[in-house]
GROMACS .gro file of C-alpha atoms in nm:
model
  393
    1MET     CA    1   2.045  -2.477  -2.140
    2GLY     CA    2   2.003  -2.106  -2.084
    3VAL     CA    3   1.911  -1.842  -2.337
    4GLU     CA    4   2.227  -1.662  -2.446
    5ALA     CA    5   2.225  -1.282  -2.423
    6PRO     CA    6   2.215  -1.222  -2.802
    7ASP     CA    7   1.911  -1.453  -2.827
    8GLN     CA    8   1.715  -1.302  -2.539
    9LEU     CA    9   1.581  -1.012  -2.743
   10ALA     CA   10   1.449  -1.250  -3.010
   11ALA     CA   11   1.296  -1.477  -2.745
   12LEU     CA   12   1.141  -1.175  -2.576
   13GLY     CA   13   0.996  -1.063  -2.909
   14ARG     CA   14   0.835  -1.403  -2.962
   15SER     CA   15   0.688  -1.399  -2.610
   16LEU     CA   16   0.546  -1.048  -2.642
   17GLN     CA   17   0.412  -1.120  -2.992
   18GLN     CA   18   0.233  -1.431  -2.869
   19ILE     CA   19   0.071  -1.241  -2.580
   20LEU     CA   20  -0.038  -0.958  -2.809
   21LEU     CA   21  -0.183  -1.189  -3.074
   22ALA     CA   22  -0.366  -1.390  -2.808
   23SER     CA   23  -0.517  -1.076  -2.656
   24PHE     CA   24  -0.772  -1.033  -2.934
   25GLY     CA   25  -1.092  -1.197  -2.813
   26LEU     CA   26  -0.922  -1.332  -2.500
   27HIS     CA   27  -1.154  -1.378  -2.203
   28PRO     CA   28  -1.030  -1.206  -1.885
   29GLU     CA   29  -1.009  -1.541  -1.704
   30ASP     CA   30  -0.761  -1.678  -1.959
   31VAL     CA   31  -0.482  -1.421  -1.925
   32GLN     CA   32  -0.262  -1.639  -1.704
   33ARG     CA   33  -0.296  -1.939  -1.937
   34GLU     CA   34  -0.172  -1.739  -2.235
   35VAL     CA   35   0.113  -1.578  -2.040
   36THR     CA   36   0.223  -1.919  -1.911
   37ASP     CA   37   0.246  -2.050  -2.266
   38ALA     CA   38   0.417  -1.738  -2.404
   39VAL     CA   39   0.705  -1.724  -2.155
   40LYS     CA   40   0.819  -2.072  -2.256
   41HIS     CA   41   1.014  -1.894  -2.532
   42LEU     CA   42   1.229  -1.752  -2.250
   43GLY     CA   43   1.259  -2.081  -2.067
   44GLY     CA   44   1.013  -1.964  -1.802
   45ASP     CA   45   0.767  -2.187  -1.621
   46ASN     CA   46   0.567  -2.219  -1.298
   47VAL     CA   47   0.394  -1.888  -1.378
   48GLU     CA   48   0.177  -1.712  -1.123
   49ILE     CA   49  -0.002  -1.380  -1.160
   50LEU     CA   50  -0.080  -1.221  -0.825
   51LEU     CA   51  -0.314  -0.921  -0.802
   52ALA     CA   52  -0.315  -0.660  -0.526
   53ASP     CA   53  -0.650  -0.644  -0.348
   54TYR     CA   54  -0.827  -0.308  -0.337
   55ASP     CA   55  -0.698  -0.236   0.014
   56GLN     CA   56  -0.345  -0.332  -0.097
   57ARG     CA   57  -0.295  -0.555   0.204
   58VAL     CA   58  -0.259  -0.890   0.024
   59LEU     CA   59  -0.170  -1.031  -0.316
   60VAL     CA   60  -0.418  -1.288  -0.448
   61PRO     CA   61  -0.374  -1.541  -0.731
   62TYR     CA   62  -0.531  -1.457  -1.066
   63ASP     CA   63  -0.681  -1.806  -1.080
   64ALA     CA   64  -1.030  -1.804  -0.925
   65ASP     CA   65  -0.980  -2.157  -0.789
   66ASP     CA   66  -0.676  -2.054  -0.583
   67ASP     CA   67  -0.770  -1.911  -0.243
   68ARG     CA   68  -0.418  -1.835  -0.117
   69GLU     CA   69  -0.319  -1.490   0.001
   70PHE     CA   70   0.032  -1.338   0.016
   71PRO     CA   71   0.064  -1.048   0.264
   72ILE     CA   72   0.210  -0.741   0.101
   73ASP     CA   73   0.388  -0.658   0.426
   74GLY     CA   74   0.525  -1.005   0.490
   75SER     CA   75   0.619  -1.205   0.180
   76ALA     CA   76   0.871  -1.209  -0.105
   77PRO     CA   77   0.612  -1.111  -0.369
   78GLY     CA   78   0.499  -0.840  -0.128
   79VAL     CA   79   0.852  -0.696  -0.120
   80SER     CA   80   0.851  -0.684  -0.500
   81PHE     CA   81   0.517  -0.500  -0.496
   82ARG     CA   82   0.621  -0.252  -0.225
   83THR     CA   83   0.963  -0.166  -0.366
   84ASP     CA   84   0.880  -0.198  -0.738
   85THR     CA   85   1.182  -0.425  -0.788
   86VAL     CA   86   1.252  -0.782  -0.900
   87ILE     CA   87   1.297  -1.020  -0.606
   88ALA     CA   88   1.481  -1.348  -0.660
   89GLU     CA   89   1.445  -1.663  -0.451
   90ARG     CA   90   1.584  -2.013  -0.486
   91GLY     CA   91   1.343  -2.224  -0.689
   92ALA     CA   92   1.299  -2.597  -0.731
   93GLY     CA   93   1.557  -2.804  -0.915
   94GLY     CA   94   1.827  -2.540  -0.895
   95ARG     CA   95   1.619  -2.286  -1.083
   96ARG     CA   96   1.556  -1.925  -0.985
   97ARG     CA   97   1.217  -1.803  -0.862
   98LEU     CA   98   1.150  -1.443  -0.961
   99TRP     CA   99   0.883  -1.200  -0.847
  100VAL     CA  100   0.844  -0.915  -1.095
  101PRO     CA  101   0.620  -0.609  -1.038
  102ILE     CA  102   0.325  -0.587  -1.276
  103ARG     CA  103   0.226  -0.234  -1.374
  104ASP     CA  104  -0.030  -0.079  -1.603
  105SER     CA  105   0.187   0.214  -1.710
  106SER     CA  106   0.286   0.317  -1.355
  107GLU     CA  107  -0.022   0.182  -1.173
  108ARG     CA  108   0.069  -0.115  -0.955
  109GLU     CA  109  -0.145  -0.415  -1.052
  110GLY     CA  110   0.040  -0.695  -0.874
  111VAL     CA  111   0.334  -0.930  -0.920
  112LEU     CA  112   0.438  -1.188  -1.179
  113GLY     CA  113   0.598  -1.507  -1.046
  114VAL     CA  114   0.812  -1.713  -1.284
  115ASP     CA  115   1.093  -1.968  -1.264
  116ASP     CA  116   1.394  -1.949  -1.495
  117ASP     CA  117   1.749  -2.082  -1.509
  118GLY     CA  118   1.910  -1.753  -1.405
  119THR     CA  119   2.033  -1.644  -1.747
  120ILE     CA  120   1.746  -1.411  -1.838
  121GLU     CA  121   1.808  -1.045  -1.757
  122ASN     CA  122   1.567  -0.876  -1.519
  123ASP     CA  123   1.484  -0.611  -1.780
  124VAL     CA  124   1.348  -0.885  -2.003
  125TRP     CA  125   1.107  -0.999  -1.734
  126HIS     CA  126   1.015  -0.636  -1.664
  127ALA     CA  127   0.910  -0.605  -2.028
  128VAL     CA  128   0.694  -0.917  -2.005
  129ALA     CA  129   0.535  -0.803  -1.679
  130SER     CA  130   0.466  -0.459  -1.826
  131LEU     CA  131   0.270  -0.607  -2.115
  132VAL     CA  132   0.087  -0.837  -1.874
  133GLY     CA  133  -0.013  -0.528  -1.673
  134GLU     CA  134  -0.150  -0.353  -1.981
  135LEU     CA  135  -0.340  -0.668  -2.077
  136ILE     CA  136  -0.494  -0.708  -1.731
  137ALA     CA  137  -0.598  -0.342  -1.722
  138SER     CA  138  -0.767  -0.366  -2.061
  139LYS     CA  139  -0.941  -0.697  -1.989
  140GLU     CA  140  -1.073  -0.568  -1.655
  141HIS     CA  141  -1.328  -0.360  -1.848
  142TYR     CA  142  -1.476  -0.661  -2.030
  143GLY     CA  143  -1.573  -0.880  -1.738
  144ASP     CA  144  -1.582  -0.906  -1.360
  145HIS     CA  145  -1.302  -1.159  -1.311
  146VAL     CA  146  -1.023  -0.915  -1.224
  147THR     CA  147  -1.249  -0.698  -1.008
  148LEU     CA  148  -1.381  -0.998  -0.813
  149ARG     CA  149  -1.033  -1.136  -0.752
  150LYS     CA  150  -0.923  -0.800  -0.608
  151ARG     CA  151  -1.219  -0.775  -0.369
  152ARG     CA  152  -1.177  -0.939  -0.030
  153THR     CA  153  -1.514  -0.819   0.100
  154PRO     CA  154  -1.843  -0.717  -0.067
  155PHE     CA  155  -1.866  -0.357  -0.186
  156SER     CA  156  -2.151  -0.120  -0.111
  157THR     CA  157  -2.341   0.049  -0.393
  158PRO     CA  158  -2.183   0.389  -0.308
  159ALA     CA  159  -1.836   0.230  -0.326
  160GLU     CA  160  -1.925   0.066  -0.659
  161MET     CA  161  -2.013   0.411  -0.792
  162ARG     CA  162  -1.697   0.563  -0.648
  163TRP     CA  163  -1.456   0.316  -0.806
  164GLY     CA  164  -1.639   0.343  -1.137
  165MET     CA  165  -1.534   0.710  -1.156
  166GLN     CA  166  -1.182   0.691  -1.012
  167PRO     CA  167  -0.872   0.724  -1.235
  168PRO     CA  168  -0.579   0.486  -1.179
  169LEU     CA  169  -0.422   0.540  -0.838
  170THR     CA  170  -0.079   0.628  -0.980
  171PHE     CA  171   0.078   0.821  -1.266
  172THR     CA  172   0.455   0.860  -1.298
  173SER     CA  173   0.672   1.054  -1.543
  174PRO     CA  174   1.004   1.242  -1.519
  175ASP     CA  175   0.806   1.567  -1.478
  176VAL     CA  176   0.538   1.476  -1.228
  177THR     CA  177   0.426   1.192  -1.007
  178LEU     CA  178   0.066   1.160  -0.890
  179ALA     CA  179  -0.042   0.901  -0.634
  180GLY     CA  180  -0.371   0.864  -0.451
  181PHE     CA  181  -0.523   0.624  -0.200
  182LEU     CA  182  -0.872   0.584  -0.052
  183GLN     CA  183  -1.005   0.398   0.251
  184PRO     CA  184  -1.224   0.209   0.329
  185THR     CA  185  -1.235   0.072  -0.025
  186HIS     CA  186  -1.548  -0.139   0.027
  187SER     CA  187  -1.766   0.145   0.161
  188ILE     CA  188  -1.603   0.466   0.034
  189ALA     CA  189  -1.867   0.720  -0.063
  190GLY     CA  190  -1.809   1.096  -0.044
  191ASP     CA  191  -1.431   1.115  -0.090
  192ALA     CA  192  -1.288   1.125  -0.441
  193PHE     CA  193  -0.992   1.252  -0.639
  194ASP     CA  194  -0.918   1.311  -1.004
  195TYR     CA  195  -0.620   1.411  -1.216
  196SER     CA  196  -0.517   1.476  -1.572
  197VAL     CA  197  -0.178   1.530  -1.734
  198THR     CA  198  -0.229   1.706  -2.066
  199GLY     CA  199   0.047   1.876  -2.260
  200ARG     CA  200   0.274   2.051  -2.012
  201ARG     CA  201   0.019   2.088  -1.734
  202ALA     CA  202  -0.099   1.857  -1.457
  203TYR     CA  203  -0.442   1.901  -1.305
  204VAL     CA  204  -0.559   1.756  -0.970
  205LEU     CA  205  -0.886   1.761  -0.780
  206ILE     CA  206  -0.981   1.627  -0.439
  207VAL     CA  207  -1.334   1.646  -0.299
  208ASP     CA  208  -1.526   1.542   0.011
  209ALA     CA  209  -1.906   1.539  -0.019
  210MET     CA  210  -2.103   1.593   0.300
  211GLY     CA  211  -2.276   1.300   0.463
  212HIS     CA  212  -2.241   0.932   0.402
  213GLY     CA  213  -2.373   0.659   0.180
  214LEU     CA  214  -2.550   0.688  -0.152
  215GLU     CA  215  -2.618   1.062  -0.149
  216ALA     CA  216  -2.255   1.143  -0.070
  217SER     CA  217  -2.138   0.914  -0.349
  218ARG     CA  218  -2.381   1.077  -0.593
  219MET     CA  219  -2.254   1.423  -0.499
  220ALA     CA  220  -1.891   1.315  -0.536
  221ASN     CA  221  -1.962   1.160  -0.875
  222LEU     CA  222  -2.138   1.477  -0.986
  223ALA     CA  223  -1.840   1.681  -0.868
  224LEU     CA  224  -1.599   1.469  -1.073
  225GLY     CA  225  -1.823   1.474  -1.379
  226ALA     CA  226  -1.887   1.848  -1.364
  227SER     CA  227  -1.519   1.930  -1.309
  228ARG     CA  228  -1.407   1.709  -1.598
  229ASN     CA  229  -1.662   1.867  -1.827
  230ALA     CA  230  -1.560   2.219  -1.727
  231ARG     CA  231  -1.189   2.138  -1.758
  232ARG     CA  232  -1.233   1.983  -2.102
  233ASN     CA  233  -1.427   2.288  -2.211
  234GLY     CA  234  -1.128   2.507  -2.127
  235ALA     CA  235  -1.252   2.650  -1.795
  236SER     CA  236  -1.015   2.820  -1.550
  237LEU     CA  237  -0.978   2.691  -1.194
  238THR     CA  238  -1.226   2.942  -1.057
  239GLU     CA  239  -1.471   2.861  -1.338
  240ILE     CA  240  -1.440   2.491  -1.255
  241VAL     CA  241  -1.533   2.556  -0.892
  242VAL     CA  242  -1.826   2.776  -0.998
  243ALA     CA  243  -1.944   2.493  -1.225
  244LEU     CA  244  -1.925   2.252  -0.930
  245ASP     CA  245  -2.112   2.497  -0.711
  246GLU     CA  246  -2.394   2.535  -0.963
  247ALA     CA  247  -2.418   2.160  -1.029
  248ILE     CA  248  -2.439   2.065  -0.660
  249GLU     CA  249  -2.693   2.335  -0.576
  250THR     CA  250  -2.909   2.256  -0.881
  251GLN     CA  251  -2.921   1.882  -0.815
  252PHE     CA  252  -2.917   1.865  -0.435
  253GLY     CA  253  -3.041   2.203  -0.311
  254ASP     CA  254  -2.868   2.475  -0.111
  255SER     CA  255  -2.829   2.267   0.207
  256ARG     CA  256  -2.589   2.014   0.053
  257PHE     CA  257  -2.225   2.083  -0.027
  258VAL     CA  258  -1.888   1.947  -0.134
  259THR     CA  259  -1.553   2.071  -0.006
  260GLY     CA  260  -1.237   2.034  -0.205
  261GLN     CA  261  -0.933   2.172  -0.379
  262VAL     CA  262  -0.841   2.199  -0.744
  263ALA     CA  263  -0.493   2.280  -0.870
  264THR     CA  264  -0.281   2.295  -1.183
  265LEU     CA  265   0.096   2.255  -1.208
  266ASP     CA  266   0.310   2.393  -1.490
  267LEU     CA  267   0.545   2.103  -1.561
  268ASP     CA  268   0.815   2.332  -1.703
  269THR     CA  269   0.830   2.600  -1.432
  270GLY     CA  270   0.687   2.432  -1.121
  271GLY     CA  271   0.431   2.709  -1.086
  272MET     CA  272   0.120   2.579  -0.910
  273GLU     CA  273  -0.219   2.750  -0.896
  274LEU     CA  274  -0.463   2.632  -0.631
  275VAL     CA  275  -0.825   2.700  -0.539
  276ASN     CA  276  -0.960   2.590  -0.201
  277PHE     CA  277  -1.333   2.559  -0.143
  278GLY     CA  278  -1.377   2.486   0.226
  279HIS     CA  279  -1.127   2.199   0.249
  280PRO     CA  280  -0.842   2.115   0.494
  281LEU     CA  281  -0.523   2.292   0.390
  282PRO     CA  282  -0.275   2.095   0.178
  283LEU     CA  283   0.080   2.030   0.295
  284LEU     CA  284   0.394   2.145   0.116
  285LEU     CA  285   0.684   1.899   0.140
  286CYS     CA  286   1.002   2.082   0.039
  287VAL     CA  287   1.334   1.908   0.006
  288GLY     CA  288   1.537   1.969   0.323
  289GLN     CA  289   1.269   2.189   0.482
  290PRO     CA  290   1.003   2.136   0.751
  291VAL     CA  291   0.661   2.038   0.623
  292GLU     CA  292   0.422   2.332   0.622
  293GLU     CA  293   0.061   2.406   0.537
  294ILE     CA  294  -0.013   2.599   0.219
  295GLU     CA  295  -0.216   2.902   0.316
  296CYS     CA  296  -0.492   2.924   0.058
  297PRO     CA  297  -0.802   3.129   0.148
  298PRO     CA  298  -1.101   2.894   0.167
  299ALA     CA  299  -1.406   2.988  -0.036
  300GLN     CA  300  -1.749   2.854   0.049
  301PRO     CA  301  -1.792   2.484  -0.029
  302ALA     CA  302  -1.942   2.400  -0.366
  303GLY     CA  303  -2.318   2.414  -0.339
  304LEU     CA  304  -2.327   2.703  -0.094
  305GLY     CA  305  -2.247   2.988  -0.333
  306SER     CA  306  -1.871   2.947  -0.365
  307ASP     CA  307  -1.671   3.259  -0.461
  308PRO     CA  308  -1.323   3.111  -0.523
  309THR     CA  309  -0.986   3.283  -0.540
  310VAL     CA  310  -0.655   3.153  -0.677
  311THR     CA  311  -0.343   3.095  -0.465
  312LYS     CA  312  -0.006   3.071  -0.643
  313VAL     CA  313   0.278   2.855  -0.513
  314GLN     CA  314   0.624   2.809  -0.665
  315LEU     CA  315   0.758   2.456  -0.631
  316ARG     CA  316   1.121   2.357  -0.652
  317PRO     CA  317   1.243   2.036  -0.817
  318GLY     CA  318   1.171   1.750  -0.578
  319ASP     CA  319   0.892   1.933  -0.391
  320SER     CA  320   0.559   1.762  -0.327
  321VAL     CA  321   0.210   1.874  -0.230
  322LEU     CA  322  -0.012   1.648  -0.020
  323PHE     CA  323  -0.388   1.692  -0.043
  324ARG     CA  324  -0.603   1.513   0.217
  325THR     CA  325  -0.963   1.490   0.333
  326ASP     CA  326  -1.090   1.540   0.687
  327GLY     CA  327  -1.084   1.163   0.742
  328ILE     CA  328  -0.706   1.209   0.761
  329VAL     CA  329  -0.704   1.544   0.942
  330ASP     CA  330  -0.958   1.442   1.208
  331ALA     CA  331  -0.855   1.077   1.252
  332ARG     CA  332  -0.892   0.977   1.618
  333SER     CA  333  -0.809   0.663   1.809
  334PRO     CA  334  -1.081   0.483   2.007
  335SER     CA  335  -0.958   0.678   2.313
  336GLY     CA  336  -0.989   1.011   2.128
  337ASP     CA  337  -0.624   1.083   2.039
  338VAL     CA  338  -0.579   1.272   1.710
  339PHE     CA  339  -0.344   1.145   1.442
  340SER     CA  340  -0.152   1.472   1.443
  341ASP     CA  341   0.002   1.659   1.151
  342GLU     CA  342   0.337   1.602   1.322
  343ALA     CA  343   0.285   1.225   1.319
  344LEU     CA  344   0.170   1.243   0.958
  345THR     CA  345   0.464   1.448   0.835
  346ASP     CA  346   0.717   1.242   1.035
  347LEU     CA  347   0.586   0.925   0.874
  348LEU     CA  348   0.589   1.083   0.530
  349ARG     CA  349   0.952   1.187   0.575
  350GLU     CA  350   1.054   0.845   0.706
  351LEU     CA  351   0.897   0.657   0.417
  352THR     CA  352   1.016   0.904   0.154
  353ASP     CA  353   1.372   0.897   0.290
  354ALA     CA  354   1.359   0.516   0.266
  355GLY     CA  355   1.333   0.558  -0.112
  356LEU     CA  356   0.985   0.408  -0.147
  357PRO     CA  357   0.776   0.510  -0.449
  358PRO     CA  358   0.499   0.765  -0.376
  359SER     CA  359   0.226   0.505  -0.424
  360GLU     CA  360   0.382   0.293  -0.151
  361VAL     CA  361   0.432   0.594   0.075
  362LEU     CA  362   0.061   0.674   0.057
  363ARG     CA  363  -0.040   0.311   0.104
  364GLN     CA  364   0.152   0.289   0.428
  365VAL     CA  365   0.045   0.631   0.554
  366VAL     CA  366  -0.326   0.570   0.498
  367HIS     CA  367  -0.300   0.226   0.656
  368ALA     CA  368  -0.130   0.387   0.957
  369VAL     CA  369  -0.422   0.630   0.989
  370VAL     CA  370  -0.671   0.342   0.970
  371ARG     CA  371  -0.480   0.150   1.238
  372HIS     CA  372  -0.480   0.462   1.456
  373ARG     CA  373  -0.858   0.470   1.428
  374GLY     CA  374  -0.872   0.111   1.549
  375ASP     CA  375  -0.961  -0.012   1.199
  376ARG     CA  376  -1.302   0.152   1.232
  377ASP     CA  377  -1.475   0.273   0.916
  378SER     CA  378  -1.569   0.596   1.092
  379ASP     CA  379  -1.505   0.824   0.794
  380ASP     CA  380  -1.364   0.814   0.445
  381ALA     CA  381  -0.991   0.885   0.440
  382THR     CA  382  -0.821   0.997   0.119
  383MET     CA  383  -0.484   1.135   0.016
  384LEU     CA  384  -0.346   1.262  -0.313
  385LEU     CA  385   0.025   1.338  -0.354
  386MET     CA  386   0.167   1.546  -0.639
  387ALA     CA  387   0.545   1.559  -0.676
  388TRP     CA  388   0.726   1.781  -0.927
  389LYS     CA  389   1.046   1.652  -1.090
  390ARG     CA  390   1.119   1.389  -0.829
  391THR     CA  391   1.495   1.371  -0.781
  392ASP     CA  392   1.495   0.991  -0.738
  393LEU     CA  393   1.361   0.916  -1.088
   0.00000   0.00000   0.00000
């Protein structure tokens, strides 16, 4: 017998309460066990939690003893992950098999699989999956289970340092959407991005430290740490870049440097201020207009005596700004063909027009760049997309 609509809210409350009460002292490995027991209040069974791997190519079971993989670009749970929607299939015994996106706030963690009798509203399962996402994100900090399940290949020490400093890949609100993506995840070193949404202002940073390996990762980490410290001390954009410049030169000498861009966006007016220190120009994606580069005078890279200036840009509702590192700009195929700005912007338009969320747009774009390079880890490749007042929210 199904759960009648008036009773679903009470059943949902019991499920959520059970998950919350179980979370205290819960080992990371035991999340799926507790969720499986809690959703029985809603008549749910056959529970699976699938996590997206770091490269976001496959979904892997939460259970360490389960070695299956579900391709994100070729499976029903993958469709749920890509489109951020509930996908229904026919289950065993006349029941319904659901795949529900799991998010930590707006960061995509994976997909929840559950069977029900078809009477439970999708919003109810969204609520369960949302709490599961918050629980997974919190438990990830107390053990290695979640991290190890998401890794399909061993990470280098520089990559370990990089991911230890990175914010969640996605933030979404009615005012601003921020989405980033890095490749190759297992050996990323000098590329990094950061963001903060505080009050009515969004802040973004993208950097590319010279070189490769451990030194590049150390410089990128120093850049993120110095910029956060300056920002939290009330520094202006130019003061933040000067702080980066002094930190890099002091710690690494005057022959090492970091390029990058730092920007703030007024969430009420759409006014953006941008400082460029030796980095590839960002792209402005205006609704109904050709994609164009934002002309922002480049100062010297941080570490070489940067003397930054501020560029002001007025965004319109629905406009986006794409920041990228030279691993995107200079991507070449094995035969030497460049992944052109035209190819990049065409793909961005195609995926955006298809109604995909920004996080999925970036996932597919960066994967396309990696394929163009012949899947070679020739250079770090990073993108960060900032959209103001997206019209599809």
